[in-house]
């Protein structure tokens, strides 16, 4: 009997993180880290898990978006879906009616990402492999088949993509072995939330260095004098050799970003992240020209591969920060990694939130083994939130991600955690209401 | 007693247009024109109507998005909302949790548009004015207050905006009188849907000319030979003096768009609309350089003012096609009209769908009276679908929109139509199921 996808379930899961000001930044003062949590079930009782990350209100809209896509998936033969992940992804993002809500952006695209990642998770579980390894063992042609080149061909053709992947083929085995032994660099954003006191900032920055991190990140953008003060404190706490990234979370217009960074420059910020609107490609390019040698980083809110194509074409970014659930999951991220490789721009994935560290590590590890072949100036964001909610939490040692060994993509929440945090009927929320 | 907003209702309304292939194009083969229909109610039993247009599946997601925003609106004093429409708009689009689903794009932004337009409708009804007139009578400073300049200031400052509006002040009365007498140019897309036979195309094109239209539009992009054939038929049907626009609805990559337009060039297309991804600013710029003197038009899927800013900065478009419900309604469209005026790019609003003609005419008329002061090379799209469903349908005479006189923005559906087309329980859908 042919195994079919029998259900695509979506659950509204929210964590009351705003109570501690974890995750507070210039544009997100009180986030409740949340997930539209997706479970794909098959007629053979296999499962795959994915999620779309949000920051609270609106998580119900994301759940509705998953449910709107689900009928395109339920009833498909599992083998067919897993044999052609590129076609599966285009089926979801290209639906002629649903795409009107994007196209390729916002709630509907994030919902597609959650389902696409759940399908990759299912694929990993069936083959007993973590997704990074599953990807890293595909041939250059199979990897190129994941990519929708329609809107990329002026900058990256299929032939060029295959060439990039072929050049990285020789060292795959060595780099896999290196990952298993040494892991992949991380940087930590834990010390730098806006809501933290000076003492807490200094203490957490020093602890980060003691824990082996060579880069930390500070949120900026709400108050210029306070930012100068906090950057100075952080620089004094970690000394001159630790990189300090600054993250404005879209707080500024272009001229304001440039002026603000002049004030922070004496404390040697490594990059400025999201200095302005995530849609402003030309604005990022202008900021980059003005603030050099401080680097410009963005990507967690870039909607899709067409936006990344242009950020690279326009010379607008030094660092590309892809996200696991904003673009169309693993599949579109393979295209984004190939674009970054073509332009020689290092990828430092965005993480934190709910399960983003767990998922995004697979993309960075795959990139190292099979695309860029390099860890130079690359690091995955790490934030010590909510990992305990997952069945296979990330493992960090000496400031590095250990290569995950568990099959799948790492997005499975513990069943008890789902029950407790289901919104609004889970016990964590019922307690808050009472 | 202070009048408060007492409810924001959202209804899933869908019209089964796919049965006739009305609205069929290269990316939307079978649209069911739909609306997340919004009614604002006040404690004094006043109402305002707005909607977000979609093409069928996903309309329920849009309804969920309206309901997610509604709690930010219910309970606000009506006077306060109407006295500061700019602040009201930023309240909706800037919510620190909901904006994660965009920001400023996709389902959540369109939902904000529906509510913002409903508030403008309420404002028009209270003052007894159509919204174009309400806007055209605001002072330059009040109009500038509508605009969020945070991400525009590198290209358009508040002072520049006020200057543009002040230069247009002298002729306001004359242009208003001209509108009331002569209306505003329209072009028609009715003849050109992909699903139509040759006979129907020729017949409708000839009828359009007989009806006084000086521009028609053809859908292209699905089949190159068929497009050449249809362009030739249309050109023969209307003669050399009628403008024929072509609309690819995002079907092409950049090189493909350029090749395709070389084949259509002998039939003198006036513009090529949406030749590629609506996010590809640099791609549009490349296409524009290659296909000149054929013009490049886009905008119905441009997410927000930051995208329009860049299309203009990059010299990527000859014609700006704003939409009534994709960006944040009237309020953000005032910013977009100001950007277009600064760059001297004519605005030809996107319309059709459900109620888009009814709403968008207010923006074009306002632009003529108080912003650009010109009708040159400007025309509002017109499609003869679904107008009978509205309480104040557009009036077209001799290929021109008559200036609407009814108070409000024109988005009110007839109550019987809402009952009939409510999805899935309305009689139009229950009949289809049975």
mmCIF file of C-alpha atoms in Angstrom, chain A residues 46-404:
data_model
loop_
_atom_site.group_PDB
_atom_site.id
_atom_site.type_symbol
_atom_site.label_atom_id
_atom_site.label_comp_id
_atom_site.label_asym_id
_atom_site.label_seq_id
_atom_site.Cartn_x
_atom_site.Cartn_y
_atom_site.Cartn_z
ATOM 1 C CA UNK A 46 5.625 8.316 10.625
ATOM 2 C CA UNK A 47 5.918 11.984 11.609
ATOM 3 C CA UNK A 48 7.827 15.109 10.668
ATOM 4 C CA UNK A 49 7.956 18.363 12.666
ATOM 5 C CA UNK A 50 8.462 21.953 11.645
ATOM 6 C CA UNK A 51 7.417 25.362 12.903
ATOM 7 C CA UNK A 52 7.054 28.980 11.975
ATOM 8 C CA UNK A 53 8.497 31.306 14.588
ATOM 9 C CA UNK A 54 6.574 34.430 15.646
ATOM 10 C CA UNK A 55 6.720 36.740 18.668
ATOM 11 C CA UNK A 56 3.214 36.332 20.073
ATOM 12 C CA UNK A 57 0.093 38.012 18.700
ATOM 13 C CA UNK A 58 -0.447 36.838 15.149
ATOM 14 C CA UNK A 59 0.680 33.291 15.870
ATOM 15 C CA UNK A 60 -2.970 32.331 15.295
ATOM 16 C CA UNK A 61 -2.795 33.896 11.813
ATOM 17 C CA UNK A 62 0.253 31.737 11.102
ATOM 18 C CA UNK A 63 -1.682 28.663 12.248
ATOM 19 C CA UNK A 64 -4.535 29.662 9.899
ATOM 20 C CA UNK A 65 -2.010 30.016 7.064
ATOM 21 C CA UNK A 66 -0.646 26.508 7.689
ATOM 22 C CA UNK A 67 -4.189 25.160 7.657
ATOM 23 C CA UNK A 68 -4.880 26.964 4.367
ATOM 24 C CA UNK A 69 -1.903 25.221 2.738
ATOM 25 C CA UNK A 70 -2.516 21.810 4.326
ATOM 26 C CA UNK A 71 -5.090 20.605 1.735
ATOM 27 C CA UNK A 72 -2.352 20.878 -0.931
ATOM 28 C CA UNK A 73 -0.306 18.351 1.044
ATOM 29 C CA UNK A 74 -2.692 15.864 2.617
ATOM 30 C CA UNK A 75 -3.108 12.790 0.425
ATOM 31 C CA UNK A 76 0.209 13.115 -1.408
ATOM 32 C CA UNK A 77 2.343 9.951 -1.625
ATOM 33 C CA UNK A 78 5.254 10.323 0.800
ATOM 34 C CA UNK A 79 7.805 8.850 -1.620
ATOM 35 C CA UNK A 80 6.838 11.378 -4.277
ATOM 36 C CA UNK A 81 7.190 14.321 -1.888
ATOM 37 C CA UNK A 82 10.581 13.192 -0.622
ATOM 38 C CA UNK A 83 11.893 12.319 -4.090
ATOM 39 C CA UNK A 84 11.244 15.844 -5.389
ATOM 40 C CA UNK A 85 11.535 18.362 -2.541
ATOM 41 C CA UNK A 86 11.984 21.193 -5.056
ATOM 42 C CA UNK A 87 8.687 20.365 -6.758
ATOM 43 C CA UNK A 88 6.991 19.979 -3.384
ATOM 44 C CA UNK A 89 8.199 23.413 -2.314
ATOM 45 C CA UNK A 90 7.034 25.041 -5.552
ATOM 46 C CA UNK A 91 3.656 23.346 -5.153
ATOM 47 C CA UNK A 92 3.221 25.062 -1.795
ATOM 48 C CA UNK A 93 4.596 28.513 -2.640
ATOM 49 C CA UNK A 94 3.217 28.597 -6.187
ATOM 50 C CA UNK A 95 -0.444 27.838 -5.554
ATOM 51 C CA UNK A 96 -2.206 30.251 -7.863
ATOM 52 C CA UNK A 97 -4.692 31.463 -5.252
ATOM 53 C CA UNK A 98 -2.661 31.328 -2.026
ATOM 54 C CA UNK A 99 0.334 33.123 -3.549
ATOM 55 C CA UNK A 100 -1.758 36.301 -3.753
ATOM 56 C CA UNK A 101 -1.202 36.680 0.012
ATOM 57 C CA UNK A 102 2.537 37.031 -0.614
ATOM 58 C CA UNK A 103 3.768 36.301 -3.140
ATOM 59 C CA UNK A 104 6.675 34.553 -1.448
ATOM 60 C CA UNK A 105 6.515 36.642 1.687
ATOM 61 C CA UNK A 106 4.841 37.212 5.015
ATOM 62 C CA UNK A 107 2.491 34.868 6.840
ATOM 63 C CA UNK A 108 1.776 32.548 3.923
ATOM 64 C CA UNK A 109 5.466 32.058 3.045
ATOM 65 C CA UNK A 110 6.388 31.358 6.669
ATOM 66 C CA UNK A 111 3.590 28.789 6.833
ATOM 67 C CA UNK A 112 4.999 27.105 3.737
ATOM 68 C CA UNK A 113 8.407 27.100 5.456
ATOM 69 C CA UNK A 114 6.992 25.293 8.480
ATOM 70 C CA UNK A 115 5.510 22.546 6.304
ATOM 71 C CA UNK A 116 8.555 22.275 4.043
ATOM 72 C CA UNK A 117 10.846 21.913 7.053
ATOM 73 C CA UNK A 118 8.502 19.303 8.521
ATOM 74 C CA UNK A 119 8.840 17.343 5.271
ATOM 75 C CA UNK A 120 12.641 17.559 5.522
ATOM 76 C CA UNK A 121 12.362 16.396 9.128
ATOM 77 C CA UNK A 122 10.293 13.399 7.995
ATOM 78 C CA UNK A 123 12.898 12.684 5.318
ATOM 79 C CA UNK A 124 15.695 12.783 7.886
ATOM 80 C CA UNK A 125 13.853 10.466 10.259
ATOM 81 C CA UNK A 126 13.119 7.934 7.519
ATOM 82 C CA UNK A 127 16.758 7.818 6.486
ATOM 83 C CA UNK A 128 18.087 8.011 10.047
ATOM 84 C CA UNK A 129 20.091 11.142 9.234
ATOM 85 C CA UNK A 130 20.269 14.676 10.561
ATOM 86 C CA UNK A 131 19.172 17.016 7.780
ATOM 87 C CA UNK A 132 22.624 18.608 7.405
ATOM 88 C CA UNK A 133 24.002 15.209 6.541
ATOM 89 C CA UNK A 134 21.105 14.269 4.304
ATOM 90 C CA UNK A 135 21.736 17.445 2.291
ATOM 91 C CA UNK A 136 25.502 17.113 2.318
ATOM 92 C CA UNK A 137 25.240 13.662 0.754
ATOM 93 C CA UNK A 138 23.092 14.770 -2.197
ATOM 94 C CA UNK A 139 24.742 15.105 -5.598
ATOM 95 C CA UNK A 140 25.301 18.559 -7.112
ATOM 96 C CA UNK A 141 22.508 17.854 -9.603
ATOM 97 C CA UNK A 142 20.041 16.772 -6.930
ATOM 98 C CA UNK A 143 20.871 19.900 -4.916
ATOM 99 C CA UNK A 144 20.412 22.138 -7.980
ATOM 100 C CA UNK A 145 17.007 20.507 -8.514
ATOM 101 C CA UNK A 146 15.903 22.006 -5.202
ATOM 102 C CA UNK A 147 16.320 25.516 -6.563
ATOM 103 C CA UNK A 148 13.680 27.534 -8.424
ATOM 104 C CA UNK A 149 15.880 29.451 -10.874
ATOM 105 C CA UNK A 150 13.049 31.398 -12.546
ATOM 106 C CA UNK A 151 13.869 34.687 -10.827
ATOM 107 C CA UNK A 152 17.548 33.963 -10.174
ATOM 108 C CA UNK A 153 18.832 33.219 -13.665
ATOM 109 C CA UNK A 154 20.120 36.740 -14.347
ATOM 110 C CA UNK A 155 22.537 36.275 -11.456
ATOM 111 C CA UNK A 156 22.826 32.532 -10.871
ATOM 112 C CA UNK A 157 22.121 29.905 -13.529
ATOM 113 C CA UNK A 158 21.646 26.236 -12.854
ATOM 114 C CA UNK A 159 25.010 25.522 -14.493
ATOM 115 C CA UNK A 160 26.773 27.975 -12.216
ATOM 116 C CA UNK A 161 25.080 26.431 -9.188
ATOM 117 C CA UNK A 162 26.201 22.951 -10.216
ATOM 118 C CA UNK A 163 29.738 24.277 -10.750
ATOM 119 C CA UNK A 164 29.834 25.761 -7.244
ATOM 120 C CA UNK A 165 28.626 22.458 -5.782
ATOM 121 C CA UNK A 166 31.065 20.396 -7.858
ATOM 122 C CA UNK A 167 34.038 22.474 -6.750
ATOM 123 C CA UNK A 168 33.090 21.718 -3.149
ATOM 124 C CA UNK A 169 32.787 17.981 -3.757
ATOM 125 C CA UNK A 170 36.434 16.926 -3.225
ATOM 126 C CA UNK A 171 36.673 17.899 0.473
ATOM 127 C CA UNK A 172 33.223 16.751 1.636
ATOM 128 C CA UNK A 173 34.448 13.758 3.637
ATOM 129 C CA UNK A 174 37.229 15.677 5.394
ATOM 130 C CA UNK A 175 34.953 18.546 6.295
ATOM 131 C CA UNK A 176 32.304 16.163 7.628
ATOM 132 C CA UNK A 177 34.931 14.553 9.818
ATOM 133 C CA UNK A 178 36.100 17.987 10.970
ATOM 134 C CA UNK A 179 32.538 18.934 11.935
ATOM 135 C CA UNK A 180 32.035 15.747 13.895
ATOM 136 C CA UNK A 181 35.248 16.419 15.773
ATOM 137 C CA UNK A 182 35.194 20.194 16.221
ATOM 138 C CA UNK A 183 31.680 21.442 15.497
ATOM 139 C CA UNK A 184 30.921 24.863 14.035
ATOM 140 C CA UNK A 185 31.532 28.370 15.469
ATOM 141 C CA UNK A 186 28.765 30.099 17.428
ATOM 142 C CA UNK A 187 28.341 33.646 18.664
ATOM 143 C CA UNK A 188 26.046 34.599 21.513
ATOM 144 C CA UNK A 189 23.362 37.282 21.733
ATOM 145 C CA UNK A 190 22.429 36.340 25.271
ATOM 146 C CA UNK A 191 24.203 39.269 26.999
ATOM 147 C CA UNK A 192 22.812 42.081 24.925
ATOM 148 C CA UNK A 193 19.042 42.458 25.315
ATOM 149 C CA UNK A 194 17.865 46.023 25.808
ATOM 150 C CA UNK A 195 15.886 45.259 28.943
ATOM 151 C CA UNK A 196 18.930 44.077 30.916
ATOM 152 C CA UNK A 197 20.695 46.125 33.598
ATOM 153 C CA UNK A 198 24.333 47.218 33.232
ATOM 154 C CA UNK A 199 25.386 44.625 35.781
ATOM 155 C CA UNK A 200 23.612 41.847 33.966
ATOM 156 C CA UNK A 201 25.113 42.935 30.630
ATOM 157 C CA UNK A 202 28.668 42.948 32.018
ATOM 158 C CA UNK A 203 28.221 39.698 33.896
ATOM 159 C CA UNK A 204 26.749 37.879 30.872
ATOM 160 C CA UNK A 205 29.377 39.319 28.496
ATOM 161 C CA UNK A 206 32.183 38.095 30.737
ATOM 162 C CA UNK A 207 30.537 34.735 31.116
ATOM 163 C CA UNK A 208 30.241 34.442 27.333
ATOM 164 C CA UNK A 209 33.987 34.941 26.958
ATOM 165 C CA UNK A 210 34.673 32.462 29.746
ATOM 166 C CA UNK A 211 32.407 29.986 27.947
ATOM 167 C CA UNK A 212 34.598 30.193 24.841
ATOM 168 C CA UNK A 213 32.631 32.584 22.608
ATOM 169 C CA UNK A 214 34.723 34.929 20.487
ATOM 170 C CA UNK A 215 31.791 37.112 19.446
ATOM 171 C CA UNK A 216 28.851 38.600 21.347
ATOM 172 C CA UNK A 217 25.981 40.787 20.185
ATOM 173 C CA UNK A 218 24.293 43.847 21.675
ATOM 174 C CA UNK A 219 20.871 45.219 20.843
ATOM 175 C CA UNK A 220 20.968 48.926 20.015
ATOM 176 C CA UNK A 221 18.719 51.536 18.443
ATOM 177 C CA UNK A 222 16.340 52.719 21.157
ATOM 178 C CA UNK A 223 18.465 55.391 22.903
ATOM 179 C CA UNK A 224 21.721 56.706 21.460
ATOM 180 C CA UNK A 225 23.436 57.705 24.721
ATOM 181 C CA UNK A 226 22.439 54.447 26.375
ATOM 182 C CA UNK A 227 23.848 52.536 23.391
ATOM 183 C CA UNK A 228 27.196 54.331 23.622
ATOM 184 C CA UNK A 229 27.268 53.557 27.348
ATOM 185 C CA UNK A 230 26.399 49.879 26.838
ATOM 186 C CA UNK A 231 28.872 49.419 23.965
ATOM 187 C CA UNK A 232 31.613 50.925 26.154
ATOM 188 C CA UNK A 233 30.688 48.657 29.072
ATOM 189 C CA UNK A 234 30.655 45.622 26.813
ATOM 190 C CA UNK A 235 33.985 46.498 25.199
ATOM 191 C CA UNK A 236 35.597 47.002 28.627
ATOM 192 C CA UNK A 237 34.102 43.712 29.820
ATOM 193 C CA UNK A 238 35.379 41.567 26.942
ATOM 194 C CA UNK A 239 38.574 43.358 25.918
ATOM 195 C CA UNK A 240 39.769 44.230 22.419
ATOM 196 C CA UNK A 241 39.928 40.758 20.861
ATOM 197 C CA UNK A 242 36.307 39.700 21.145
ATOM 198 C CA UNK A 243 33.991 40.758 18.302
ATOM 199 C CA UNK A 244 30.976 42.796 19.389
ATOM 200 C CA UNK A 245 28.141 42.912 16.882
ATOM 201 C CA UNK A 246 25.387 45.520 17.179
ATOM 202 C CA UNK A 247 21.792 44.851 16.182
ATOM 203 C CA UNK A 248 19.340 47.728 15.566
ATOM 204 C CA UNK A 249 16.371 45.551 14.590
ATOM 205 C CA UNK A 250 15.255 48.010 11.854
ATOM 206 C CA UNK A 251 15.028 50.999 14.182
ATOM 207 C CA UNK A 252 16.621 53.592 11.909
ATOM 208 C CA UNK A 253 16.268 55.428 8.648
ATOM 209 C CA UNK A 254 19.346 55.549 6.423
ATOM 210 C CA UNK A 255 20.906 58.872 7.597
ATOM 211 C CA UNK A 256 20.106 58.077 11.222
ATOM 212 C CA UNK A 257 21.827 54.698 10.945
ATOM 213 C CA UNK A 258 24.970 56.346 9.634
ATOM 214 C CA UNK A 259 25.048 59.020 12.360
ATOM 215 C CA UNK A 260 24.349 56.495 15.130
ATOM 216 C CA UNK A 261 27.140 54.180 13.991
ATOM 217 C CA UNK A 262 29.609 57.075 14.008
ATOM 218 C CA UNK A 263 28.931 57.337 17.718
ATOM 219 C CA UNK A 264 29.432 53.626 18.314
ATOM 220 C CA UNK A 265 32.503 53.335 16.079
ATOM 221 C CA UNK A 266 35.053 54.115 18.842
ATOM 222 C CA UNK A 267 34.100 50.828 20.526
ATOM 223 C CA UNK A 268 34.897 48.843 17.394
ATOM 224 C CA UNK A 269 31.582 47.185 16.550
ATOM 225 C CA UNK A 270 32.124 44.239 14.229
ATOM 226 C CA UNK A 271 28.841 44.532 12.339
ATOM 227 C CA UNK A 272 25.654 46.531 12.396
ATOM 228 C CA UNK A 273 22.663 44.262 11.884
ATOM 229 C CA UNK A 274 19.282 45.357 10.491
ATOM 230 C CA UNK A 275 20.180 49.054 10.531
ATOM 231 C CA UNK A 276 16.995 49.946 8.646
ATOM 232 C CA UNK A 277 13.945 48.470 6.886
ATOM 233 C CA UNK A 278 14.648 44.862 5.883
ATOM 234 C CA UNK A 279 13.228 45.711 2.447
ATOM 235 C CA UNK A 280 15.614 48.590 1.820
ATOM 236 C CA UNK A 281 18.300 47.045 -0.358
ATOM 237 C CA UNK A 282 19.571 50.376 -1.662
ATOM 238 C CA UNK A 283 19.427 51.827 1.847
ATOM 239 C CA UNK A 284 21.623 49.035 3.188
ATOM 240 C CA UNK A 285 24.054 49.647 0.323
ATOM 241 C CA UNK A 286 24.278 53.352 1.228
ATOM 242 C CA UNK A 287 24.785 52.543 4.907
ATOM 243 C CA UNK A 288 27.458 49.977 4.076
ATOM 244 C CA UNK A 289 29.429 52.489 2.010
ATOM 245 C CA UNK A 290 29.218 55.030 4.852
ATOM 246 C CA UNK A 291 30.056 52.889 7.889
ATOM 247 C CA UNK A 292 32.881 50.761 6.467
ATOM 248 C CA UNK A 293 34.991 49.112 7.863
ATOM 249 C CA UNK A 294 32.084 48.267 10.178
ATOM 250 C CA UNK A 295 30.243 45.469 8.385
ATOM 251 C CA UNK A 296 26.549 45.464 7.476
ATOM 252 C CA UNK A 297 24.513 42.336 8.193
ATOM 253 C CA UNK A 298 20.901 41.515 7.465
ATOM 254 C CA UNK A 299 18.542 38.737 6.430
ATOM 255 C CA UNK A 300 16.326 37.482 9.233
ATOM 256 C CA UNK A 301 13.440 39.497 7.755
ATOM 257 C CA UNK A 302 14.420 39.198 4.079
ATOM 258 C CA UNK A 303 11.337 37.623 2.534
ATOM 259 C CA UNK A 304 12.782 35.402 -0.136
ATOM 260 C CA UNK A 305 15.644 34.515 -2.482
ATOM 261 C CA UNK A 306 14.848 37.444 -4.806
ATOM 262 C CA UNK A 307 15.523 39.882 -1.973
ATOM 263 C CA UNK A 308 18.787 38.105 -1.108
ATOM 264 C CA UNK A 309 19.787 38.126 -4.776
ATOM 265 C CA UNK A 310 19.481 41.891 -4.799
ATOM 266 C CA UNK A 311 21.223 42.476 -1.442
ATOM 267 C CA UNK A 312 24.177 40.642 -2.982
ATOM 268 C CA UNK A 313 23.937 42.288 -6.438
ATOM 269 C CA UNK A 314 23.807 45.748 -4.883
ATOM 270 C CA UNK A 315 26.812 45.118 -2.629
ATOM 271 C CA UNK A 316 24.530 45.938 0.294
ATOM 272 C CA UNK A 317 25.734 43.384 2.852
ATOM 273 C CA UNK A 318 28.964 41.937 4.233
ATOM 274 C CA UNK A 319 27.201 39.177 6.169
ATOM 275 C CA UNK A 320 24.105 37.241 5.076
ATOM 276 C CA UNK A 321 21.829 36.154 7.924
ATOM 277 C CA UNK A 322 19.430 33.575 6.621
ATOM 278 C CA UNK A 323 16.542 32.381 8.762
ATOM 279 C CA UNK A 324 15.123 28.866 9.089
ATOM 280 C CA UNK A 325 11.435 29.785 8.851
ATOM 281 C CA UNK A 326 11.001 33.145 7.097
ATOM 282 C CA UNK A 327 11.985 32.023 3.617
ATOM 283 C CA UNK A 328 10.583 28.727 2.360
ATOM 284 C CA UNK A 329 12.572 26.491 4.701
ATOM 285 C CA UNK A 330 15.497 24.253 3.849
ATOM 286 C CA UNK A 331 14.657 24.226 0.162
ATOM 287 C CA UNK A 332 14.812 27.979 -0.494
ATOM 288 C CA UNK A 333 17.761 28.289 1.884
ATOM 289 C CA UNK A 334 19.798 26.010 -0.379
ATOM 290 C CA UNK A 335 19.301 28.628 -3.109
ATOM 291 C CA UNK A 336 20.295 31.402 -0.715
ATOM 292 C CA UNK A 337 23.482 29.560 0.306
ATOM 293 C CA UNK A 338 24.363 29.164 -3.380
ATOM 294 C CA UNK A 339 23.809 32.888 -4.011
ATOM 295 C CA UNK A 340 26.024 33.753 -1.036
ATOM 296 C CA UNK A 341 28.711 31.386 -2.295
ATOM 297 C CA UNK A 342 28.632 32.947 -5.750
ATOM 298 C CA UNK A 343 29.264 36.397 -4.229
ATOM 299 C CA UNK A 344 31.711 35.120 -1.600
ATOM 300 C CA UNK A 345 29.634 36.580 1.221
ATOM 301 C CA UNK A 346 29.775 34.644 4.511
ATOM 302 C CA UNK A 347 26.521 33.340 5.966
ATOM 303 C CA UNK A 348 25.920 33.792 9.713
ATOM 304 C CA UNK A 349 22.426 32.400 10.282
ATOM 305 C CA UNK A 350 19.894 34.145 12.474
ATOM 306 C CA UNK A 351 18.803 32.064 15.438
ATOM 307 C CA UNK A 352 17.259 32.264 18.887
ATOM 308 C CA UNK A 353 13.489 32.433 19.121
ATOM 309 C CA UNK A 354 11.846 29.035 19.314
ATOM 310 C CA UNK A 355 13.834 26.230 17.749
ATOM 311 C CA UNK A 356 15.741 28.446 15.325
ATOM 312 C CA UNK A 357 19.130 27.332 16.686
ATOM 313 C CA UNK A 358 18.004 23.714 16.419
ATOM 314 C CA UNK A 359 17.009 24.111 12.752
ATOM 315 C CA UNK A 360 19.464 26.602 11.335
ATOM 316 C CA UNK A 361 22.568 24.691 12.398
ATOM 317 C CA UNK A 362 21.734 22.139 9.699
ATOM 318 C CA UNK A 363 22.025 24.806 7.013
ATOM 319 C CA UNK A 364 25.356 26.148 8.236
ATOM 320 C CA UNK A 365 26.842 22.662 8.548
ATOM 321 C CA UNK A 366 25.601 21.707 5.085
ATOM 322 C CA UNK A 367 27.082 24.929 3.704
ATOM 323 C CA UNK A 368 30.459 24.067 5.202
ATOM 324 C CA UNK A 369 30.510 20.513 3.864
ATOM 325 C CA UNK A 370 29.027 21.016 0.395
ATOM 326 C CA UNK A 371 28.712 24.672 -0.659
ATOM 327 C CA UNK A 372 31.169 27.299 0.603
ATOM 328 C CA UNK A 373 33.509 24.771 2.188
ATOM 329 C CA UNK A 374 34.576 27.394 4.709
ATOM 330 C CA UNK A 375 34.015 28.390 8.349
ATOM 331 C CA UNK A 376 36.005 31.617 7.968
ATOM 332 C CA UNK A 377 34.185 34.647 9.395
ATOM 333 C CA UNK A 378 31.131 32.451 9.818
ATOM 334 C CA UNK A 379 29.244 31.769 13.033
ATOM 335 C CA UNK A 380 25.738 30.697 13.949
ATOM 336 C CA UNK A 381 23.858 32.897 16.381
ATOM 337 C CA UNK A 382 23.253 31.260 19.746
ATOM 338 C CA UNK A 383 20.793 32.331 22.425
ATOM 339 C CA UNK A 384 20.157 30.210 25.494
ATOM 340 C CA UNK A 385 16.357 30.296 25.367
ATOM 341 C CA UNK A 386 13.864 27.475 25.305
ATOM 342 C CA UNK A 387 16.185 24.686 24.154
ATOM 343 C CA UNK A 388 14.873 22.485 26.968
ATOM 344 C CA UNK A 389 11.484 22.491 25.231
ATOM 345 C CA UNK A 390 12.839 20.388 22.352
ATOM 346 C CA UNK A 391 13.419 16.645 22.153
ATOM 347 C CA UNK A 392 16.877 17.172 20.592
ATOM 348 C CA UNK A 393 18.227 20.490 21.894
ATOM 349 C CA UNK A 394 21.373 22.013 20.423
ATOM 350 C CA UNK A 395 24.620 21.236 22.129
ATOM 351 C CA UNK A 396 27.138 24.061 22.544
ATOM 352 C CA UNK A 397 30.674 23.420 23.747
ATOM 353 C CA UNK A 398 33.538 25.935 23.958
ATOM 354 C CA UNK A 399 31.586 28.479 21.948
ATOM 355 C CA UNK A 400 30.815 26.032 19.141
ATOM 356 C CA UNK A 401 27.777 24.093 17.997
ATOM 357 C CA UNK A 402 28.357 20.355 18.187
ATOM 358 C CA UNK A 403 27.209 18.653 14.983
ATOM 359 C CA UNK A 404 23.733 17.236 15.690
#
